[in-house]
């Protein structure tokens, strides 16, 4: 029989340390939904999603009940809509976003990702229409998430797309101002976007993916934090070892859930995304893990090194526990969704510049950050360009999910509620980047030798 | 299906008797029991087989958790696989 202390340890992780499976995400290809009439495209999309994902929520709930592990979210990701919808000659793709929203409602999922375009080297006509539709699509739907890939290591940075996304983010904030700019919380600008990410808002079903697939995102910052309580004052070797062992356990649980969901839905299992995804709940914070390593407040000197260790140890522990690892895999640092990050910003310890440095060593990028409503589109574009450069040069995924808080300024707070949390408005540099952004064109792909 | 029942709470007389009769009344076979009392806390883990029980797993889970509320104990049932996955290589 199992060792009693192991059983109790698992139960403590679930009850007291917020261990959960963060998301089961079903990826669905919509490549066969093309048609020259936008109404037919929308109908085909709705029909296919509701047919394939009909049992997703029910299966997730059954697995939760049998294993006693909370499965927080059930979600759907689809082929980037620009690829599907450009077959029709509609002036905009808002009707398609509404079809996605209706499908999500019917399936009972809490987000559907893939109102997306991949424009790292340039725009097709469909890409342009999709991007122009984003503000209205996000304002008039509840569950739809959008993403745009503006750069890759192989193609460089599409600065025309970077400039455009600054304006689109501002417009989205204006159209959703009554809900604190909530639309921007559902819009991600990527460099090196991955095709199998199960986490929102950036999930989409890449073109190299099968007809449908199950990807699972595990979490567990609270479990890592609790494990580090036994490492007080010990050298970093012990810290790294403890995080690895903990990540292994968390991932094994995710792997089991993924295999079970795949079997019951009769959909192939894709990847486990080994991400430490915080929530606004106390005790489920990535910032508190960094502080546990000996930093008075997250954001002070040493934070980047602490995060680098954490991110690497999570991957090392998780890789052995799962047959296929993918997605974003690492530590997330979304400000509004992490109780410790929020506290660090309020204390003045964590700035946008430090967060940018942190994104060099962890998964993803500047995430869920509120900036003053008066921030110009060019400044937002310049923030995106900086983040894309980090991703492109370091051959990693980076992203920007930024919320210009309409009518608010530094010191104010934007409340989103739920998993999206609350975001303290952070200052941006006041000096203009407008002439830099106005140049347009492309920043060439970087060298991959002579690395120093 | 093999599952693990865990019971955690303040110790008193008759906990094991009451839970074992509840399990028996639903045709659940107990394969192994381990229990300790740490300070005043009673902790019991049982390996059970639910194959003969007419109740579906989620109903069983609801029955046990309701019993837990009545007895002021934390009682739950989980499939055994989850513990193996997390603690054995």
GROMACS .gro file of N, CA and C in nm, chain A residues 144-270:
model
  381
  144UNK      N    1  -1.408   3.532  -2.583
  144UNK     CA    2  -1.308   3.525  -2.690
  144UNK      C    3  -1.176   3.593  -2.649
  145UNK      N    4  -1.063   3.522  -2.676
  145UNK     CA    5  -0.931   3.579  -2.652
  145UNK      C    6  -0.859   3.593  -2.785
  146UNK      N    7  -0.774   3.695  -2.792
  146UNK     CA    8  -0.710   3.729  -2.918
  146UNK      C    9  -0.559   3.737  -2.900
  147UNK      N   10  -0.484   3.702  -3.005
  147UNK     CA   11  -0.340   3.719  -2.999
  147UNK      C   12  -0.286   3.748  -3.138
  148UNK      N   13  -0.174   3.820  -3.141
  148UNK     CA   14  -0.110   3.853  -3.268
  148UNK      C   15   0.039   3.829  -3.251
  149UNK      N   16   0.097   3.750  -3.343
  149UNK     CA   17   0.241   3.725  -3.336
  149UNK      C   18   0.311   3.823  -3.428
  150UNK      N   19   0.396   3.909  -3.371
  150UNK     CA   20   0.456   4.017  -3.451
  150UNK      C   21   0.605   3.994  -3.480
  151UNK      N   22   0.662   3.888  -3.425
  151UNK     CA   23   0.806   3.868  -3.444
  151UNK      C   24   0.843   3.722  -3.423
  152UNK      N   25   0.946   3.677  -3.495
  152UNK     CA   26   1.007   3.547  -3.465
  152UNK      C   27   1.158   3.561  -3.480
  153UNK      N   28   1.229   3.466  -3.421
  153UNK     CA   29   1.375   3.467  -3.429
  153UNK      C   30   1.419   3.452  -3.574
  154UNK      N   31   1.345   3.378  -3.654
  154UNK     CA   32   1.384   3.356  -3.794
  154UNK      C   33   1.346   3.471  -3.886
  155UNK      N   34   1.239   3.543  -3.853
  155UNK     CA   35   1.191   3.649  -3.943
  155UNK      C   36   1.225   3.789  -3.895
  156UNK      N   37   1.262   3.805  -3.770
  156UNK     CA   38   1.285   3.939  -3.715
  156UNK      C   39   1.154   3.998  -3.663
  157UNK      N   40   1.151   4.131  -3.649
  157UNK     CA   41   1.034   4.197  -3.591
  157UNK      C   42   0.963   4.281  -3.697
  158UNK      N   43   0.834   4.256  -3.713
  158UNK     CA   44   0.752   4.335  -3.806
  158UNK      C   45   0.710   4.463  -3.733
  159UNK      N   46   0.786   4.571  -3.759
  159UNK     CA   47   0.762   4.695  -3.684
  159UNK      C   48   0.633   4.765  -3.728
  160UNK      N   49   0.585   4.734  -3.850
  160UNK     CA   50   0.454   4.789  -3.890
  160UNK      C   51   0.345   4.728  -3.800
  161UNK      N   52   0.359   4.596  -3.774
  161UNK     CA   53   0.262   4.529  -3.688
  161UNK      C   54   0.274   4.579  -3.544
  162UNK      N   55   0.398   4.603  -3.500
  162UNK     CA   56   0.419   4.655  -3.364
  162UNK      C   57   0.351   4.792  -3.350
  163UNK      N   58   0.369   4.877  -3.452
  163UNK     CA   59   0.306   5.010  -3.449
  163UNK      C   60   0.154   4.998  -3.447
  164UNK      N   61   0.103   4.907  -3.529
  164UNK     CA   62  -0.043   4.889  -3.537
  164UNK      C   63  -0.100   4.839  -3.404
  165UNK      N   64  -0.030   4.744  -3.341
  165UNK     CA   65  -0.083   4.686  -3.217
  165UNK      C   66  -0.091   4.787  -3.103
  166UNK      N   67  -0.003   4.887  -3.103
  166UNK     CA   68  -0.013   4.994  -3.002
  166UNK      C   69  -0.147   5.063  -3.015
  167UNK      N   70  -0.186   5.092  -3.140
  167UNK     CA   71  -0.315   5.160  -3.164
  167UNK      C   72  -0.432   5.068  -3.131
  168UNK      N   73  -0.420   4.940  -3.168
  168UNK     CA   74  -0.529   4.845  -3.143
  168UNK      C   75  -0.552   4.827  -2.993
  169UNK      N   76  -0.443   4.824  -2.917
  169UNK     CA   77  -0.456   4.810  -2.771
  169UNK      C   78  -0.527   4.933  -2.712
  170UNK      N   79  -0.488   5.052  -2.760
  170UNK     CA   80  -0.554   5.175  -2.712
  170UNK      C   81  -0.704   5.175  -2.745
  171UNK      N   82  -0.733   5.132  -2.867
  171UNK     CA   83  -0.872   5.129  -2.912
  171UNK      C   84  -0.953   5.027  -2.831
  172UNK      N   85  -0.893   4.912  -2.805
  172UNK     CA   86  -0.961   4.808  -2.726
  172UNK      C   87  -0.989   4.860  -2.585
  173UNK      N   88  -0.891   4.930  -2.528
  173UNK     CA   89  -0.909   4.985  -2.394
  173UNK      C   90  -1.025   5.085  -2.394
  174UNK      N   91  -1.032   5.168  -2.499
  174UNK     CA   92  -1.138   5.270  -2.505
  174UNK      C   93  -1.275   5.204  -2.518
  175UNK      N   94  -1.285   5.101  -2.602
  175UNK     CA   95  -1.415   5.035  -2.623
  175UNK      C   96  -1.460   4.954  -2.501
  176UNK      N   97  -1.364   4.913  -2.417
  176UNK     CA   98  -1.402   4.834  -2.299
  176UNK      C   99  -1.372   4.911  -2.170
  177UNK      N  100  -1.372   5.044  -2.181
  177UNK     CA  101  -1.337   5.130  -2.066
  177UNK      C  102  -1.428   5.107  -1.947
  178UNK      N  103  -1.556   5.077  -1.973
  178UNK     CA  104  -1.651   5.063  -1.862
  178UNK      C  105  -1.618   4.940  -1.776
  179UNK      N  106  -1.543   4.844  -1.831
  179UNK     CA  107  -1.504   4.728  -1.749
  179UNK      C  108  -1.354   4.734  -1.718
  180UNK      N  109  -1.298   4.855  -1.711
  180UNK     CA  110  -1.158   4.871  -1.672
  180UNK      C  111  -1.062   4.835  -1.784
  181UNK      N  112  -1.109   4.830  -1.908
  181UNK     CA  113  -1.022   4.792  -2.020
  181UNK      C  114  -1.004   4.642  -2.029
  182UNK      N  115  -1.106   4.571  -1.984
  182UNK     CA  116  -1.101   4.424  -1.977
  182UNK      C  117  -1.061   4.360  -2.111
  183UNK      N  118  -1.101   4.423  -2.222
  183UNK     CA  119  -1.065   4.369  -2.354
  183UNK      C  120  -0.916   4.349  -2.368
  184UNK      N  121  -0.837   4.441  -2.311
  184UNK     CA  122  -0.690   4.431  -2.322
  184UNK      C  123  -0.635   4.312  -2.244
  185UNK      N  124  -0.709   4.268  -2.142
  185UNK     CA  125  -0.666   4.150  -2.065
  185UNK      C  126  -0.684   4.023  -2.147
  186UNK      N  127  -0.756   4.035  -2.259
  186UNK     CA  128  -0.780   3.919  -2.345
  186UNK      C  129  -0.706   3.932  -2.478
  187UNK      N  130  -0.604   4.017  -2.479
  187UNK     CA  131  -0.529   4.043  -2.602
  187UNK      C  132  -0.378   4.036  -2.576
  188UNK      N  133  -0.312   3.944  -2.646
  188UNK     CA  134  -0.168   3.924  -2.625
  188UNK      C  135  -0.092   3.952  -2.754
  189UNK      N  136   0.018   4.026  -2.743
  189UNK     CA  137   0.106   4.046  -2.859
  189UNK      C  138   0.232   3.964  -2.836
  190UNK      N  139   0.259   3.870  -2.928
  190UNK     CA  140   0.366   3.772  -2.908
  190UNK      C  141   0.487   3.796  -2.996
  191UNK      N  142   0.601   3.746  -2.946
  191UNK     CA  143   0.715   3.715  -3.032
  191UNK      C  144   0.739   3.566  -3.012
  192UNK      N  145   0.769   3.494  -3.119
  192UNK     CA  146   0.789   3.349  -3.112
  192UNK      C  147   0.672   3.279  -3.042
  193UNK      N  148   0.549   3.306  -3.084
  193UNK     CA  149   0.431   3.241  -3.024
  193UNK      C  150   0.440   3.090  -3.045
  194UNK      N  151   0.394   3.013  -2.946
  194UNK     CA  152   0.396   2.867  -2.959
  194UNK      C  153   0.258   2.818  -3.005
  195UNK      N  154   0.260   2.702  -3.071
  195UNK     CA  155   0.138   2.651  -3.135
  195UNK      C  156   0.053   2.565  -3.042
  196UNK      N  157   0.106   2.529  -2.926
  196UNK     CA  158   0.035   2.433  -2.841
  196UNK      C  159   0.015   2.483  -2.699
  197UNK      N  160   0.016   2.615  -2.683
  197UNK     CA  161   0.000   2.674  -2.550
  197UNK      C  162  -0.144   2.656  -2.499
  198UNK      N  163  -0.164   2.594  -2.382
  198UNK     CA  164  -0.302   2.580  -2.333
  198UNK      C  165  -0.350   2.700  -2.250
  199UNK      N  166  -0.259   2.794  -2.219
  199UNK     CA  167  -0.296   2.905  -2.129
  199UNK      C  168  -0.353   3.024  -2.206
  200UNK      N  169  -0.451   3.088  -2.148
  200UNK     CA  170  -0.509   3.207  -2.208
  200UNK      C  171  -0.439   3.330  -2.150
  201UNK      N  172  -0.440   3.440  -2.220
  201UNK     CA  173  -0.522   3.469  -2.336
  201UNK      C  174  -0.453   3.432  -2.468
  202UNK      N  175  -0.333   3.374  -2.462
  202UNK     CA  176  -0.253   3.358  -2.584
  202UNK      C  177  -0.267   3.224  -2.655
  203UNK      N  178  -0.364   3.140  -2.615
  203UNK     CA  179  -0.372   3.007  -2.677
  203UNK      C  180  -0.431   3.016  -2.817
  204UNK      N  181  -0.370   2.943  -2.910
  204UNK     CA  182  -0.433   2.916  -3.040
  204UNK      C  183  -0.384   2.780  -3.086
  205UNK      N  184  -0.454   2.722  -3.180
  205UNK     CA  185  -0.423   2.588  -3.230
  205UNK      C  186  -0.341   2.604  -3.357
  206UNK      N  187  -0.211   2.578  -3.348
  206UNK     CA  188  -0.120   2.608  -3.458
  206UNK      C  189  -0.145   2.524  -3.582
  207UNK      N  190  -0.087   2.569  -3.694
  207UNK     CA  191  -0.114   2.501  -3.821
  207UNK      C  192  -0.046   2.363  -3.827
  208UNK      N  193   0.053   2.338  -3.745
  208UNK     CA  194   0.118   2.207  -3.744
  208UNK      C  195   0.051   2.107  -3.651
  209UNK      N  196  -0.057   2.148  -3.589
  209UNK     CA  197  -0.125   2.062  -3.490
  209UNK      C  198  -0.225   1.969  -3.560
  210UNK      N  199  -0.263   1.859  -3.491
  210UNK     CA  200  -0.361   1.767  -3.552
  210UNK      C  201  -0.504   1.825  -3.551
  211UNK      N  202  -0.597   1.744  -3.599
  211UNK     CA  203  -0.738   1.784  -3.608
  211UNK      C  204  -0.789   1.840  -3.475
  212UNK      N  205  -0.765   1.762  -3.368
  212UNK     CA  206  -0.794   1.815  -3.234
  212UNK      C  207  -0.696   1.753  -3.136
  213UNK      N  208  -0.678   1.815  -3.022
  213UNK     CA  209  -0.573   1.774  -2.929
  213UNK      C  210  -0.609   1.821  -2.788
  214UNK      N  211  -0.559   1.748  -2.688
  214UNK     CA  212  -0.578   1.792  -2.550
  214UNK      C  213  -0.444   1.836  -2.493
  215UNK      N  214  -0.433   1.961  -2.452
  215UNK     CA  215  -0.314   2.011  -2.384
  215UNK      C  216  -0.354   2.051  -2.242
  216UNK      N  217  -0.265   2.022  -2.148
  216UNK     CA  218  -0.298   2.050  -2.008
  216UNK      C  219  -0.195   2.143  -1.947
  217UNK      N  220  -0.242   2.245  -1.877
  217UNK     CA  221  -0.153   2.336  -1.806
  217UNK      C  222  -0.160   2.307  -1.658
  218UNK      N  223  -0.045   2.275  -1.598
  218UNK     CA  224  -0.045   2.252  -1.453
  218UNK      C  225   0.001   2.380  -1.384
  219UNK      N  226  -0.019   2.384  -1.253
  219UNK     CA  227   0.023   2.503  -1.181
  219UNK      C  228   0.086   2.461  -1.048
  220UNK      N  229   0.087   2.548  -0.950
  220UNK     CA  230   0.135   2.507  -0.819
  220UNK      C  231   0.240   2.594  -0.754
  221UNK      N  232   0.234   2.730  -0.770
  221UNK     CA  233   0.330   2.814  -0.697
  221UNK      C  234   0.322   2.792  -0.546
  222UNK      N  235   0.201   2.768  -0.495
  222UNK     CA  236   0.184   2.749  -0.351
  222UNK      C  237   0.258   2.627  -0.300
  223UNK      N  238   0.262   2.522  -0.381
  223UNK     CA  239   0.329   2.399  -0.340
  223UNK      C  240   0.481   2.421  -0.337
  224UNK      N  241   0.533   2.494  -0.437
  224UNK     CA  242   0.677   2.523  -0.440
  224UNK      C  243   0.713   2.610  -0.319
  225UNK      N  244   0.630   2.709  -0.291
  225UNK     CA  245   0.656   2.798  -0.177
  225UNK      C  246   0.661   2.717  -0.048
  226UNK      N  247   0.564   2.626  -0.030
  226UNK     CA  248   0.559   2.546   0.093
  226UNK      C  249   0.681   2.456   0.103
  227UNK      N  250   0.725   2.399  -0.010
  227UNK     CA  251   0.841   2.310  -0.008
  227UNK      C  252   0.967   2.387   0.032
  228UNK      N  253   0.974   2.515  -0.009
  228UNK     CA  254   1.095   2.594   0.022
  228UNK      C  255   1.102   2.636   0.169
  229UNK      N  256   0.990   2.620   0.241
  229UNK     CA  257   0.993   2.648   0.385
  229UNK      C  258   1.095   2.559   0.457
  230UNK      N  259   1.121   2.441   0.398
  230UNK     CA  260   1.217   2.349   0.461
  230UNK      C  261   1.360   2.378   0.417
  231UNK      N  262   1.382   2.481   0.337
  231UNK     CA  263   1.517   2.508   0.284
  231UNK      C  264   1.575   2.638   0.339
  232UNK      N  265   1.520   2.687   0.450
  232UNK     CA  266   1.563   2.819   0.499
  232UNK      C  267   1.716   2.820   0.524
  233UNK      N  268   1.786   2.917   0.465
  233UNK     CA  269   1.929   2.933   0.488
  233UNK      C  270   2.018   2.835   0.414
  234UNK      N  271   1.962   2.738   0.345
  234UNK     CA  272   2.043   2.638   0.274
  234UNK      C  273   2.095   2.696   0.142
  235UNK      N  274   2.206   2.639   0.090
  235UNK     CA  275   2.259   2.689  -0.038
  235UNK      C  276   2.163   2.667  -0.155
  236UNK      N  277   2.190   2.735  -0.267
  236UNK     CA  278   2.100   2.729  -0.383
  236UNK      C  279   2.088   2.589  -0.444
  237UNK      N  280   2.196   2.508  -0.424
  237UNK     CA  281   2.189   2.370  -0.476
  237UNK      C  282   2.066   2.300  -0.417
  238UNK      N  283   2.045   2.320  -0.285
  238UNK     CA  284   1.931   2.256  -0.219
  238UNK      C  285   1.798   2.316  -0.265
  239UNK      N  286   1.799   2.448  -0.287
  239UNK     CA  287   1.677   2.516  -0.334
  239UNK      C  288   1.637   2.459  -0.470
  240UNK      N  289   1.735   2.449  -0.562
  240UNK     CA  290   1.706   2.400  -0.697
  240UNK      C  291   1.656   2.256  -0.692
  241UNK      N  292   1.719   2.176  -0.608
  241UNK     CA  293   1.682   2.034  -0.597
  241UNK      C  294   1.538   2.021  -0.545
  242UNK      N  295   1.505   2.102  -0.444
  242UNK     CA  296   1.370   2.097  -0.387
  242UNK      C  297   1.265   2.138  -0.491
  243UNK      N  298   1.294   2.243  -0.567
  243UNK     CA  299   1.197   2.288  -0.669
  243UNK      C  300   1.180   2.180  -0.777
  244UNK      N  301   1.291   2.117  -0.816
  244UNK     CA  302   1.284   2.012  -0.918
  244UNK      C  303   1.193   1.899  -0.873
  245UNK      N  304   1.213   1.854  -0.749
  245UNK     CA  305   1.132   1.742  -0.698
  245UNK      C  306   0.985   1.780  -0.693
  246UNK      N  307   0.958   1.903  -0.650
  246UNK     CA  308   0.819   1.947  -0.640
  246UNK      C  309   0.756   1.956  -0.778
  247UNK      N  310   0.830   2.013  -0.874
  247UNK     CA  311   0.779   2.027  -1.011
  247UNK      C  312   0.750   1.889  -1.070
  248UNK      N  313   0.834   1.793  -1.035
  248UNK     CA  314   0.813   1.657  -1.084
  248UNK      C  315   0.676   1.606  -1.039
  249UNK      N  316   0.647   1.621  -0.910
  249UNK     CA  317   0.519   1.570  -0.857
  249UNK      C  318   0.400   1.640  -0.923
  250UNK      N  319   0.409   1.771  -0.933
  250UNK     CA  320   0.299   1.849  -0.991
  250UNK      C  321   0.275   1.803  -1.135
  251UNK      N  322   0.383   1.784  -1.209
  251UNK     CA  323   0.370   1.749  -1.350
  251UNK      C  324   0.314   1.609  -1.369
  252UNK      N  325   0.355   1.517  -1.280
  252UNK     CA  326   0.301   1.380  -1.289
  252UNK      C  327   0.149   1.381  -1.274
  253UNK      N  328   0.103   1.465  -1.183
  253UNK     CA  329  -0.041   1.478  -1.166
  253UNK      C  330  -0.106   1.530  -1.295
  254UNK      N  331  -0.044   1.630  -1.355
  254UNK     CA  332  -0.097   1.687  -1.479
  254UNK      C  333  -0.097   1.585  -1.591
  255UNK      N  334   0.010   1.506  -1.597
  255UNK     CA  335   0.023   1.403  -1.701
  255UNK      C  336  -0.090   1.301  -1.689
  256UNK      N  337  -0.119   1.262  -1.564
  256UNK     CA  338  -0.226   1.164  -1.541
  256UNK      C  339  -0.361   1.221  -1.587
  257UNK      N  340  -0.386   1.344  -1.550
  257UNK     CA  341  -0.512   1.409  -1.588
  257UNK      C  342  -0.522   1.421  -1.741
  258UNK      N  343  -0.410   1.458  -1.804
  258UNK     CA  344  -0.411   1.476  -1.950
  258UNK      C  345  -0.441   1.342  -2.019
  259UNK      N  346  -0.376   1.236  -1.972
  259UNK     CA  347  -0.398   1.106  -2.036
  259UNK      C  348  -0.542   1.059  -2.020
  260UNK      N  349  -0.595   1.083  -1.899
  260UNK     CA  350  -0.732   1.042  -1.871
  260UNK      C  351  -0.831   1.122  -1.958
  261UNK      N  352  -0.808   1.252  -1.968
  261UNK     CA  353  -0.898   1.336  -2.049
  261UNK      C  354  -0.890   1.296  -2.195
  262UNK      N  355  -0.768   1.268  -2.241
  262UNK     CA  356  -0.748   1.229  -2.381
  262UNK      C  357  -0.822   1.099  -2.412
  263UNK      N  358  -0.813   1.003  -2.319
  263UNK     CA  359  -0.878   0.873  -2.337
  263UNK      C  360  -1.031   0.890  -2.342
  264UNK      N  361  -1.083   0.967  -2.248
  264UNK     CA  362  -1.229   0.978  -2.237
  264UNK      C  363  -1.290   1.061  -2.351
  265UNK      N  364  -1.215   1.157  -2.400
  265UNK     CA  365  -1.269   1.240  -2.509
  265UNK      C  366  -1.233   1.184  -2.646
  266UNK      N  367  -1.149   1.079  -2.644
  266UNK     CA  368  -1.102   1.019  -2.768
  266UNK      C  369  -1.035   1.123  -2.859
  267UNK      N  370  -0.949   1.201  -2.796
  267UNK     CA  371  -0.874   1.306  -2.865
  267UNK      C  372  -0.728   1.287  -2.825
  268UNK      N  373  -0.633   1.294  -2.917
  268UNK     CA  374  -0.494   1.270  -2.879
  268UNK      C  375  -0.443   1.371  -2.774
  269UNK      N  376  -0.352   1.320  -2.690
  269UNK     CA  377  -0.290   1.407  -2.590
  269UNK      C  378  -0.172   1.477  -2.654
  270UNK      N  379  -0.165   1.609  -2.640
  270UNK     CA  380  -0.058   1.688  -2.702
  270UNK      C  381   0.058   1.708  -2.607
   0.00000   0.00000   0.00000
